[in-house]
């Protein structure tokens, strides 16, 4: 077995990134850690999120992972620099930079960001977008109920549709051309969000951008896996119905799912 | 000014208890602390909830409070005994015991409890109810999205109605005669819950039971306030729209609301 990639999130959200990695890099194996016991991260303090992220990274490295993907925007926003500092030998990717690079160079017009409270309060998307493109018009909104409702499995219900309407029916989004889903959970309700805005707004597919960046980074570091068969393992700090069902939807019925406290 | 009562919760939920105290004990002043920065408590660990509860209690005691009401079920479930131990000179009430005493002695038939994950996982309601009435049939369900959706101000919307339906449309609640709202946020959607179950299920009004127990305890400890005019102060660890609007609904437009980190 070649060395796997380590991927983590507070829960089901990062599975959207894992699914994109499977699609874009079919030869790469991975170990996924969903910290369902502590989900959602989005309303926790930077210190708490950083502590959990460190513990999970240690666990993934103990499993011989060759690279770490922080598949959670809240952890990417507040814990990335600490992880890079504490694990200087390890290739670590966050989910924010690939999206910022793409949006700042490719898109035109007004950009919106929706994310958890932790991510929005960090201001990280605005800061990085404006660094690359100082003239960009950027608006953002915290949509803190979306991640927990996805974590509870309430996608494609009155609940998700009602919450999308309550949060996004806001004049600040008038004239929007691009929407960044600044939380890896949100692609699970991407169709509903796209439906709310209609075709005039382009919703950015972050998981695919992250998977492509990962492929490039692995190649640069001579870490690409020549294998053609990949192996996927899933660890959860607490088993939940939503996690099992989303993981099976993306990776099939026979997935290998283990409970593991951190 | 006579000494006030200290009341705290993770956010808006405890305002239902504060409102009942105002109604039942109109001569008593209080200081309310809503830990909106860390809300919801229901998905946090027992250690974290206990740490926040201790810090808030210290703050309330520094404001000369004569008694503390833990107006949050998650904190009552996991932090009450620590607070009693750490502050042995202080009268401390939780929101669970008054409800358990009432339900175990007064009601007949099957009892249901809905609450946050922290409260349900503690098993405290079942344990205490069965101690007082070992033959009682008790069922419970964690309904973790309800508190955050109330904290977001989404009462009386498709979102709250959808979530109630998703959680409560469960055969384990068949034949229920009494429902305990095991989270102080839930009285804010009590009408919607009552409407879901219909008149055959009696939903217990916990805030009023807590207020009556407080009146009795203050009298026993010679702490009752002879005043007829009361003063209410509100502290928030982070200002939120939902908090201001619920606080104004219960206590009028002219409320005294201060941001205070703990």
Short mmCIF file of C-alpha atoms in Angstrom, two decimals:
data_model
loop_
_atom_site.label_atom_id
_atom_site.label_comp_id
_atom_site.label_asym_id
_atom_site.label_seq_id
_atom_site.Cartn_x
_atom_site.Cartn_y
_atom_site.Cartn_z
CA UNK A 1 0.00 0.00 0.00
CA UNK A 2 1.22 3.47 -0.88
CA UNK A 3 0.91 6.17 1.76
CA UNK A 4 -2.54 7.74 2.01
CA UNK A 5 -3.63 11.36 2.15
CA UNK A 6 -5.13 12.51 5.46
CA UNK A 7 -8.34 14.54 5.19
CA UNK A 8 -10.31 16.01 8.07
CA UNK A 9 -13.39 18.06 8.84
CA UNK A 10 -15.77 18.60 11.74
CA UNK A 11 -18.13 16.06 10.18
CA UNK A 12 -19.71 15.30 6.82
CA UNK A 13 -18.66 18.51 5.03
CA UNK A 14 -15.17 17.38 4.09
CA UNK A 15 -16.65 14.36 2.33
CA UNK A 16 -17.37 16.71 -0.57
CA UNK A 17 -13.61 17.33 -0.77
CA UNK A 18 -12.84 13.62 -0.37
CA UNK A 19 -15.26 12.83 -3.22
CA UNK A 20 -13.55 15.39 -5.46
CA UNK A 21 -10.14 13.88 -4.61
CA UNK A 22 -11.46 10.44 -5.56
CA UNK A 23 -12.64 11.85 -8.90
CA UNK A 24 -9.61 14.01 -9.75
CA UNK A 25 -6.91 11.73 -8.29
CA UNK A 26 -8.33 8.21 -8.63
CA UNK A 27 -4.96 6.57 -7.76
CA UNK A 28 -4.70 8.22 -4.33
CA UNK A 29 -5.80 6.47 -1.15
CA UNK A 30 -7.00 8.49 1.80
CA UNK A 31 -7.91 8.36 5.47
CA UNK A 32 -10.79 10.65 6.36
CA UNK A 33 -11.39 11.90 9.89
CA UNK A 34 -14.81 13.40 10.71
CA UNK A 35 -14.86 15.03 14.14
CA UNK A 36 -18.61 14.51 14.54
CA UNK A 37 -18.31 14.53 18.31
CA UNK A 38 -17.32 18.21 18.17
CA UNK A 39 -19.32 19.30 15.10
CA UNK A 40 -20.09 21.97 14.15
CA UNK A 41 -16.73 23.79 14.40
CA UNK A 42 -18.19 27.02 13.02
CA UNK A 43 -19.39 28.40 16.35
CA UNK A 44 -16.37 27.32 18.40
CA UNK A 45 -13.43 29.52 19.41
CA UNK A 46 -10.23 29.65 17.37
CA UNK A 47 -8.33 28.02 20.27
CA UNK A 48 -10.74 25.09 20.49
CA UNK A 49 -10.78 24.50 16.72
CA UNK A 50 -6.97 24.66 16.64
CA UNK A 51 -6.68 22.12 19.49
CA UNK A 52 -8.99 19.65 17.74
CA UNK A 53 -7.18 20.18 14.43
CA UNK A 54 -3.80 19.45 16.01
CA UNK A 55 -5.05 16.27 17.65
CA UNK A 56 -6.57 15.02 14.42
CA UNK A 57 -3.43 15.84 12.43
CA UNK A 58 -1.35 13.87 14.95
CA UNK A 59 -3.71 10.92 14.55
CA UNK A 60 -3.56 11.07 10.74
CA UNK A 61 0.25 11.28 10.77
CA UNK A 62 0.36 8.28 13.12
CA UNK A 63 -1.49 6.46 10.32
CA UNK A 64 1.39 7.25 7.94
CA UNK A 65 -0.38 9.94 5.92
CA UNK A 66 1.87 11.72 3.39
CA UNK A 67 -0.14 14.96 3.24
CA UNK A 68 -2.94 16.62 5.20
CA UNK A 69 -5.98 18.32 3.67
CA UNK A 70 -7.88 20.55 6.12
CA UNK A 71 -11.25 19.94 4.48
CA UNK A 72 -13.02 22.44 6.74
CA UNK A 73 -13.15 26.19 6.20
CA UNK A 74 -13.39 27.09 9.88
CA UNK A 75 -10.25 25.06 10.65
CA UNK A 76 -8.56 26.37 7.49
CA UNK A 77 -9.33 29.94 8.60
CA UNK A 78 -8.14 29.67 12.19
CA UNK A 79 -5.82 26.61 12.50
CA UNK A 80 -3.88 26.37 9.21
CA UNK A 81 -0.89 28.54 10.19
CA UNK A 82 -0.51 26.75 13.54
CA UNK A 83 -0.54 23.35 11.83
CA UNK A 84 2.05 24.47 9.27
CA UNK A 85 4.22 25.72 12.15
CA UNK A 86 3.80 22.59 14.30
CA UNK A 87 4.25 20.09 11.46
CA UNK A 88 6.88 21.73 9.24
CA UNK A 89 7.85 18.46 7.52
CA UNK A 90 4.30 17.78 6.34
CA UNK A 91 2.53 18.94 3.19
CA UNK A 92 -0.63 20.67 4.50
CA UNK A 93 -3.37 22.12 2.32
CA UNK A 94 -6.28 24.30 3.33
CA UNK A 95 -9.54 24.70 1.40
CA UNK A 96 -9.40 28.49 1.20
CA UNK A 97 -6.29 29.30 -0.89
CA UNK A 98 -7.23 27.28 -4.01
CA UNK A 99 -10.64 28.98 -4.11
CA UNK A 100 -9.22 32.47 -3.53
CA UNK A 101 -6.60 32.00 -6.27
CA UNK A 102 -9.25 30.83 -8.73
CA UNK A 103 -11.81 33.52 -7.92
CA UNK A 104 -9.32 36.41 -7.79
CA UNK A 105 -7.86 35.53 -11.19
CA UNK A 106 -10.77 34.11 -13.15
CA UNK A 107 -14.02 35.81 -12.11
CA UNK A 108 -15.30 39.33 -12.72
CA UNK A 109 -17.99 41.29 -10.87
CA UNK A 110 -19.31 41.16 -7.34
CA UNK A 111 -18.25 38.18 -5.22
CA UNK A 112 -20.25 36.85 -2.27
CA UNK A 113 -19.07 34.52 0.48
CA UNK A 114 -21.27 32.53 2.80
CA UNK A 115 -19.67 30.62 5.65
CA UNK A 116 -19.82 29.80 9.36
CA UNK A 117 -19.47 32.51 11.99
CA UNK A 118 -15.84 31.46 12.71
CA UNK A 119 -14.83 31.81 9.05
CA UNK A 120 -16.68 35.08 8.44
CA UNK A 121 -15.33 36.63 11.65
CA UNK A 122 -11.79 35.71 10.61
CA UNK A 123 -12.28 37.89 7.47
CA UNK A 124 -9.87 35.57 5.71
CA UNK A 125 -11.63 35.37 2.32
CA UNK A 126 -11.97 39.16 1.97
CA UNK A 127 -8.36 39.69 3.07
CA UNK A 128 -6.92 37.15 0.63
CA UNK A 129 -9.17 38.12 -2.28
CA UNK A 130 -8.32 41.81 -1.90
CA UNK A 131 -4.61 41.00 -1.65
CA UNK A 132 -4.76 39.39 -5.09
CA UNK A 133 -7.29 41.80 -6.57
CA UNK A 134 -7.66 45.06 -4.61
CA UNK A 135 -10.54 46.33 -6.77
CA UNK A 136 -12.80 43.34 -6.18
CA UNK A 137 -16.23 44.01 -4.65
CA UNK A 138 -16.74 41.43 -1.90
CA UNK A 139 -19.78 40.88 0.35
CA UNK A 140 -20.17 38.17 2.96
CA UNK A 141 -22.69 36.70 5.34
CA UNK A 142 -22.48 34.25 8.21
CA UNK A 143 -25.01 31.44 7.72
CA UNK A 144 -24.41 29.49 10.92
CA UNK A 145 -27.42 27.17 10.78
CA UNK A 146 -26.50 25.62 7.42
CA UNK A 147 -23.66 23.36 8.64
CA UNK A 148 -25.53 21.92 11.65
CA UNK A 149 -28.64 21.29 9.55
CA UNK A 150 -26.54 19.40 6.99
CA UNK A 151 -24.81 17.54 9.84
CA UNK A 152 -28.31 16.54 11.02
CA UNK A 153 -29.11 15.20 7.54
CA UNK A 154 -31.77 17.82 6.73
CA UNK A 155 -30.66 18.49 3.13
CA UNK A 156 -33.38 18.92 0.49
CA UNK A 157 -36.13 19.57 3.05
CA UNK A 158 -38.29 22.57 4.02
CA UNK A 159 -35.65 23.20 6.68
CA UNK A 160 -32.72 23.70 4.31
CA UNK A 161 -34.83 25.62 1.79
CA UNK A 162 -36.25 27.87 4.53
CA UNK A 163 -32.80 28.59 5.98
CA UNK A 164 -31.34 29.39 2.53
CA UNK A 165 -34.19 31.82 1.92
CA UNK A 166 -33.85 33.47 5.35
CA UNK A 167 -30.11 33.98 4.95
CA UNK A 168 -29.74 34.79 1.26
CA UNK A 169 -32.79 36.96 0.62
CA UNK A 170 -30.72 40.03 1.46
CA UNK A 171 -30.18 43.18 -0.61
CA UNK A 172 -26.42 42.95 -0.15
CA UNK A 173 -26.42 40.02 -2.58
CA UNK A 174 -28.09 42.11 -5.32
CA UNK A 175 -26.08 42.04 -8.54
CA UNK A 176 -23.91 39.15 -7.38
CA UNK A 177 -21.98 37.35 -10.09
CA UNK A 178 -20.03 34.73 -8.10
CA UNK A 179 -20.81 32.95 -4.83
CA UNK A 180 -18.14 31.19 -2.80
CA UNK A 181 -19.46 28.41 -0.59
CA UNK A 182 -17.06 29.07 2.26
CA UNK A 183 -17.90 25.88 4.14
CA UNK A 184 -17.25 22.38 2.84
CA UNK A 185 -20.72 21.32 4.04
CA UNK A 186 -22.48 23.67 1.64
CA UNK A 187 -21.84 21.75 -1.62
CA UNK A 188 -24.29 19.22 -0.16
CA UNK A 189 -27.02 21.85 -0.65
CA UNK A 190 -25.40 23.49 -3.70
CA UNK A 191 -28.35 22.71 -5.97
CA UNK A 192 -30.75 24.42 -3.56
CA UNK A 193 -28.48 27.46 -3.28
CA UNK A 194 -28.04 27.62 -7.08
CA UNK A 195 -31.80 27.31 -7.46
CA UNK A 196 -32.34 30.22 -5.06
CA UNK A 197 -30.02 32.57 -7.00
CA UNK A 198 -30.80 31.28 -10.49
CA UNK A 199 -28.35 30.88 -13.35
CA UNK A 200 -27.02 34.47 -13.27
CA UNK A 201 -24.88 33.66 -10.22
CA UNK A 202 -22.04 31.20 -10.63
CA UNK A 203 -21.52 29.06 -7.54
CA UNK A 204 -17.85 28.06 -7.17
CA UNK A 205 -17.12 24.34 -6.91
CA UNK A 206 -14.49 24.50 -4.15
CA UNK A 207 -13.93 20.74 -3.61
CA UNK A 208 -12.78 20.27 -7.21
CA UNK A 209 -10.41 23.26 -6.96
CA UNK A 210 -8.93 21.82 -3.77
CA UNK A 211 -8.48 18.38 -5.34
CA UNK A 212 -6.65 19.89 -8.35
CA UNK A 213 -4.38 21.92 -6.08
CA UNK A 214 -3.65 18.75 -4.10
CA UNK A 215 -2.67 16.90 -7.29
CA UNK A 216 -0.29 19.72 -8.24
CA UNK A 217 1.23 19.88 -4.75
CA UNK A 218 1.74 16.10 -4.55
CA UNK A 219 3.50 16.18 -7.95
CA UNK A 220 5.76 19.06 -6.86
CA UNK A 221 6.74 17.11 -3.75
CA UNK A 222 7.22 13.78 -5.53
CA UNK A 223 4.42 12.30 -3.49
CA UNK A 224 2.10 11.16 -6.27
CA UNK A 225 0.86 7.63 -6.03
CA UNK A 226 1.48 5.48 -9.12
CA UNK A 227 -1.20 2.98 -8.02
CA UNK A 228 -4.43 2.55 -9.92
CA UNK A 229 -6.42 1.07 -7.05
CA UNK A 230 -7.17 3.30 -4.08
CA UNK A 231 -8.23 2.51 -0.55
CA UNK A 232 -10.49 4.74 1.54
CA UNK A 233 -10.82 4.60 5.31
CA UNK A 234 -13.15 6.68 7.46
CA UNK A 235 -12.76 7.52 11.13
CA UNK A 236 -15.42 9.29 13.14
CA UNK A 237 -15.15 10.64 16.66
CA UNK A 238 -18.83 9.68 17.07
CA UNK A 239 -21.02 7.66 14.70
CA UNK A 240 -23.94 9.62 13.26
CA UNK A 241 -26.62 8.65 10.76
CA UNK A 242 -25.96 11.64 8.52
CA UNK A 243 -22.28 10.78 8.23
CA UNK A 244 -22.85 7.16 7.29
CA UNK A 245 -25.49 8.07 4.74
CA UNK A 246 -23.44 10.84 3.05
CA UNK A 247 -20.29 8.67 3.08
CA UNK A 248 -22.23 5.78 1.47
CA UNK A 249 -23.73 8.13 -1.11
CA UNK A 250 -20.22 9.19 -2.22
CA UNK A 251 -18.23 5.99 -1.65
CA UNK A 252 -20.68 3.10 -1.80
CA UNK A 253 -22.21 0.74 0.72
CA UNK A 254 -19.06 -1.21 1.61
CA UNK A 255 -17.17 1.65 3.28
CA UNK A 256 -14.79 1.06 6.14
CA UNK A 257 -16.02 3.22 9.04
CA UNK A 258 -14.42 3.20 12.51
CA UNK A 259 -15.18 5.14 15.67
CA UNK A 260 -12.05 6.82 17.03
CA UNK A 261 -11.89 9.34 19.88
CA UNK A 262 -9.28 12.09 19.68
CA UNK B 1 -31.27 48.47 45.51
CA UNK B 2 -31.77 45.01 46.91
CA UNK B 3 -29.45 42.25 45.70
CA UNK B 4 -30.41 40.77 42.33
CA UNK B 5 -30.73 37.15 41.21
CA UNK B 6 -28.15 35.96 38.67
CA UNK B 7 -29.53 34.02 35.70
CA UNK B 8 -27.51 32.53 32.87
CA UNK B 9 -27.87 30.56 29.68
CA UNK B 10 -25.94 30.02 26.46
CA UNK B 11 -28.13 32.64 24.80
CA UNK B 12 -31.81 33.49 24.44
CA UNK B 13 -33.24 30.31 25.97
CA UNK B 14 -32.94 31.36 29.60
CA UNK B 15 -35.00 34.47 28.83
CA UNK B 16 -38.04 32.18 29.09
CA UNK B 17 -36.98 31.48 32.69
CA UNK B 18 -36.25 35.17 33.34
CA UNK B 19 -39.71 36.07 32.02
CA UNK B 20 -41.33 33.51 34.34
CA UNK B 21 -39.35 34.93 37.29
CA UNK B 22 -40.59 38.41 36.43
CA UNK B 23 -44.18 37.11 36.39
CA UNK B 24 -44.02 34.89 39.49
CA UNK B 25 -41.68 37.09 41.60
CA UNK B 26 -42.36 40.65 40.43
CA UNK B 27 -40.39 42.21 43.33
CA UNK B 28 -37.12 40.47 42.42
CA UNK B 29 -34.43 42.17 40.34
CA UNK B 30 -32.11 40.11 38.19
CA UNK B 31 -28.95 40.19 36.12
CA UNK B 32 -29.12 37.95 33.07
CA UNK B 33 -26.03 36.63 31.31
CA UNK B 34 -26.45 35.19 27.80
CA UNK B 35 -23.28 33.49 26.57
CA UNK B 36 -24.14 34.11 22.92
CA UNK B 37 -20.47 34.00 21.95
CA UNK B 38 -20.39 30.30 22.86
CA UNK B 39 -23.97 29.33 22.00
CA UNK B 40 -25.19 26.69 21.55
CA UNK B 41 -23.90 24.79 24.59
CA UNK B 42 -25.78 21.64 23.61
CA UNK B 43 -23.08 20.22 21.35
CA UNK B 44 -20.10 21.15 23.53
CA UNK B 45 -18.24 18.87 25.92
CA UNK B 46 -19.11 18.69 29.63
CA UNK B 47 -15.69 20.20 30.48
CA UNK B 48 -16.20 23.20 28.19
CA UNK B 49 -19.74 23.88 29.40
CA UNK B 50 -18.57 23.62 33.02
CA UNK B 51 -15.72 26.07 32.40
CA UNK B 52 -18.06 28.64 30.84
CA UNK B 53 -20.60 28.15 33.63
CA UNK B 54 -17.96 28.75 36.31
CA UNK B 55 -16.72 31.94 34.63
CA UNK B 56 -20.24 33.30 34.30
CA UNK B 57 -21.09 32.43 37.91
CA UNK B 58 -17.98 34.30 39.06
CA UNK B 59 -19.04 37.32 37.03
CA UNK B 60 -22.60 37.25 38.42
CA UNK B 61 -21.32 36.92 42.00
CA UNK B 62 -18.98 39.88 41.37
CA UNK B 63 -22.19 41.81 40.58
CA UNK B 64 -23.49 41.00 44.08
CA UNK B 65 -26.06 38.40 43.04
CA UNK B 66 -27.74 36.63 45.97
CA UNK B 67 -28.65 33.44 44.09
CA UNK B 68 -27.78 31.80 40.76
CA UNK B 69 -30.27 30.21 38.38
CA UNK B 70 -28.68 27.97 35.74
CA UNK B 71 -31.32 28.70 33.11
CA UNK B 72 -29.85 26.21 30.65
CA UNK B 73 -30.51 22.48 30.65
CA UNK B 74 -27.14 21.49 29.18
CA UNK B 75 -25.31 23.44 31.91
CA UNK B 76 -27.77 22.14 34.55
CA UNK B 77 -27.08 18.58 33.39
CA UNK B 78 -23.29 18.73 33.34
CA UNK B 79 -22.14 21.73 35.46
CA UNK B 80 -24.60 21.99 38.39
CA UNK B 81 -22.75 19.72 40.82
CA UNK B 82 -19.41 21.42 40.11
CA UNK B 83 -20.93 24.87 40.70
CA UNK B 84 -22.51 23.73 43.99
CA UNK B 85 -19.12 22.37 45.05
CA UNK B 86 -17.14 25.45 44.00
CA UNK B 87 -19.59 28.01 45.40
CA UNK B 88 -20.86 26.33 48.60
CA UNK B 89 -22.08 29.62 50.14
CA UNK B 90 -24.33 30.43 47.19
CA UNK B 91 -27.93 29.38 46.54
CA UNK B 92 -27.79 27.70 43.11
CA UNK B 93 -30.80 26.37 41.23
CA UNK B 94 -30.88 24.25 38.11
CA UNK B 95 -33.79 23.97 35.67
CA UNK B 96 -34.05 20.18 35.82
CA UNK B 97 -35.00 19.35 39.42
CA UNK B 98 -38.19 21.46 39.62
CA UNK B 99 -39.47 19.83 36.42
CA UNK B 100 -38.55 16.30 37.50
CA UNK B 101 -40.26 16.78 40.89
CA UNK B 102 -43.42 18.05 39.23
CA UNK B 103 -43.59 15.41 36.50
CA UNK B 104 -42.71 12.47 38.77
CA UNK B 105 -45.41 13.37 41.30
CA UNK B 106 -48.19 14.89 39.21
CA UNK B 107 -48.30 13.27 35.79
CA UNK B 108 -49.41 9.80 34.70
CA UNK B 109 -48.65 7.85 31.53
CA UNK B 110 -45.73 7.92 29.13
CA UNK B 111 -43.31 10.83 29.48
CA UNK B 112 -41.15 12.15 26.63
CA UNK B 113 -38.10 14.39 26.85
CA UNK B 114 -36.59 16.39 24.03
CA UNK B 115 -33.32 18.20 24.62
CA UNK B 116 -29.85 18.94 23.28
CA UNK B 117 -27.34 16.17 22.69
CA UNK B 118 -25.41 17.13 25.88
CA UNK B 119 -28.54 16.84 28.04
CA UNK B 120 -29.82 13.62 26.45
CA UNK B 121 -26.39 11.97 26.62
CA UNK B 122 -26.16 12.83 30.33
CA UNK B 123 -29.34 10.74 30.87
CA UNK B 124 -30.15 13.03 33.78
CA UNK B 125 -33.91 13.33 33.26
CA UNK B 126 -34.44 9.57 32.98
CA UNK B 127 -32.23 8.93 36.02
CA UNK B 128 -33.98 11.50 38.22
CA UNK B 129 -37.51 10.64 37.04
CA UNK B 130 -36.96 6.92 37.64
CA UNK B 131 -35.48 7.63 41.08
CA UNK B 132 -38.71 9.32 42.11
CA UNK B 133 -41.03 7.01 40.18
CA UNK B 134 -39.38 3.71 39.14
CA UNK B 135 -42.42 2.56 37.13
CA UNK B 136 -42.54 5.57 34.85
CA UNK B 137 -42.26 4.96 31.09
CA UNK B 138 -39.75 7.48 29.74
CA UNK B 139 -38.63 8.07 26.14
CA UNK B 140 -36.23 10.72 24.94
CA UNK B 141 -34.77 12.21 21.79
CA UNK B 142 -31.93 14.59 21.07
CA UNK B 143 -33.16 17.45 18.90
CA UNK B 144 -29.89 19.33 18.42
CA UNK B 145 -30.95 21.73 15.67
CA UNK B 146 -33.78 23.33 17.67
CA UNK B 147 -31.65 25.50 19.99
CA UNK B 148 -29.40 26.93 17.25
CA UNK B 149 -32.38 27.67 15.03
CA UNK B 150 -34.05 29.55 17.88
CA UNK B 151 -30.74 31.31 18.61
CA UNK B 152 -30.77 32.39 14.93
CA UNK B 153 -34.28 33.81 15.36
CA UNK B 154 -36.00 31.26 13.08
CA UNK B 155 -39.03 30.63 15.32
CA UNK B 156 -42.44 30.33 13.63
CA UNK B 157 -40.96 29.70 10.18
CA UNK B 158 -40.85 26.75 7.77
CA UNK B 159 -37.47 25.99 9.35
CA UNK B 160 -38.75 25.46 12.89
CA UNK B 161 -41.86 23.64 11.70
CA UNK B 162 -39.81 21.40 9.43
CA UNK B 163 -37.32 20.55 12.17
CA UNK B 164 -40.09 19.77 14.68
CA UNK B 165 -41.69 17.42 12.17
CA UNK B 166 -38.37 15.71 11.30
CA UNK B 167 -37.53 15.12 14.96
CA UNK B 168 -40.90 14.36 16.53
CA UNK B 169 -42.58 12.29 13.84
CA UNK B 170 -41.16 9.17 15.46
CA UNK B 171 -43.02 6.07 16.61
CA UNK B 172 -41.33 6.18 20.01
CA UNK B 173 -43.56 9.13 20.86
CA UNK B 174 -46.74 7.16 20.16
CA UNK B 175 -49.13 7.23 23.12
CA UNK B 176 -47.24 10.05 24.83
CA UNK B 177 -49.11 11.86 27.59
CA UNK B 178 -46.51 14.39 28.80
CA UNK B 179 -43.65 16.11 27.00
CA UNK B 180 -40.79 17.77 28.87
CA UNK B 181 -39.06 20.53 26.93
CA UNK B 182 -35.59 19.75 28.24
CA UNK B 183 -34.02 22.94 26.88
CA UNK B 184 -34.94 26.45 27.98
CA UNK B 185 -34.93 27.56 24.33
CA UNK B 186 -37.84 25.30 23.44
CA UNK B 187 -40.65 27.27 25.15
CA UNK B 188 -40.03 29.83 22.39
CA UNK B 189 -41.46 27.27 19.93
CA UNK B 190 -43.85 25.66 22.43
CA UNK B 191 -46.94 26.54 20.43
CA UNK B 192 -45.51 24.85 17.35
CA UNK B 193 -44.58 21.73 19.35
CA UNK B 194 -48.01 21.65 21.01
CA UNK B 195 -49.62 22.06 17.60
CA UNK B 196 -47.60 19.11 16.26
CA UNK B 197 -48.73 16.76 19.04
CA UNK B 198 -52.24 18.14 19.51
CA UNK B 199 -54.12 18.52 22.76
CA UNK B 200 -53.69 14.91 23.93
CA UNK B 201 -50.09 15.61 24.95
CA UNK B 202 -49.47 18.01 27.80
CA UNK B 203 -46.32 20.08 27.31
CA UNK B 204 -44.74 20.98 30.66
CA UNK B 205 -44.15 24.69 31.31
CA UNK B 206 -40.68 24.41 32.87
CA UNK B 207 -39.88 28.14 33.27
CA UNK B 208 -42.87 28.67 35.56
CA UNK B 209 -41.92 25.60 37.67
CA UNK B 210 -38.38 26.95 38.01
CA UNK B 211 -39.63 30.40 39.03
CA UNK B 212 -41.90 28.90 41.72
CA UNK B 213 -39.06 26.77 43.07
CA UNK B 214 -36.85 29.89 43.16
CA UNK B 215 -39.48 31.79 45.17
CA UNK B 216 -39.66 28.93 47.68
CA UNK B 217 -35.86 28.66 47.96
CA UNK B 218 -35.39 32.42 48.43
CA UNK B 219 -38.01 32.38 51.22
CA UNK B 220 -36.33 29.41 52.95
CA UNK B 221 -33.00 31.28 52.86
CA UNK B 222 -34.42 34.64 53.97
CA UNK B 223 -33.38 36.14 50.66
CA UNK B 224 -36.76 37.39 49.42
CA UNK B 225 -36.84 40.95 48.22
CA UNK B 226 -39.50 43.16 49.88
CA UNK B 227 -39.27 45.69 47.04
CA UNK B 228 -42.12 46.24 44.62
CA UNK B 229 -40.04 47.71 41.81
CA UNK B 230 -37.57 45.45 40.09
CA UNK B 231 -34.56 46.19 37.93
CA UNK B 232 -33.40 43.95 35.05
CA UNK B 233 -29.97 44.03 33.49
CA UNK B 234 -28.77 41.95 30.54
CA UNK B 235 -25.20 41.01 29.67
CA UNK B 236 -24.24 39.28 26.47
CA UNK B 237 -20.86 37.84 25.53
CA UNK B 238 -21.68 38.88 21.95
CA UNK B 239 -24.60 41.01 20.71
CA UNK B 240 -26.99 39.14 18.41
CA UNK B 241 -30.20 40.23 16.72
CA UNK B 242 -32.16 37.28 18.06
CA UNK B 243 -31.19 38.06 21.64
CA UNK B 244 -32.18 41.72 21.45
CA UNK B 245 -35.49 40.91 19.81
CA UNK B 246 -36.48 38.14 22.25
CA UNK B 247 -35.34 40.23 25.25
CA UNK B 248 -37.42 43.20 24.00
CA UNK B 249 -40.42 40.94 23.41
CA UNK B 250 -40.32 39.83 27.06
CA UNK B 251 -39.04 42.96 28.81
CA UNK B 252 -39.92 45.94 26.61
CA UNK B 253 -37.98 48.26 24.35
CA UNK B 254 -36.03 50.11 27.05
CA UNK B 255 -33.92 47.19 28.22
CA UNK B 256 -30.41 47.64 29.53
CA UNK B 257 -28.14 45.44 27.38
CA UNK B 258 -24.34 45.35 27.72
CA UNK B 259 -21.67 43.35 25.90
CA UNK B 260 -19.40 41.57 28.38
CA UNK B 261 -16.72 38.99 27.54
CA UNK B 262 -16.13 36.20 30.03
#
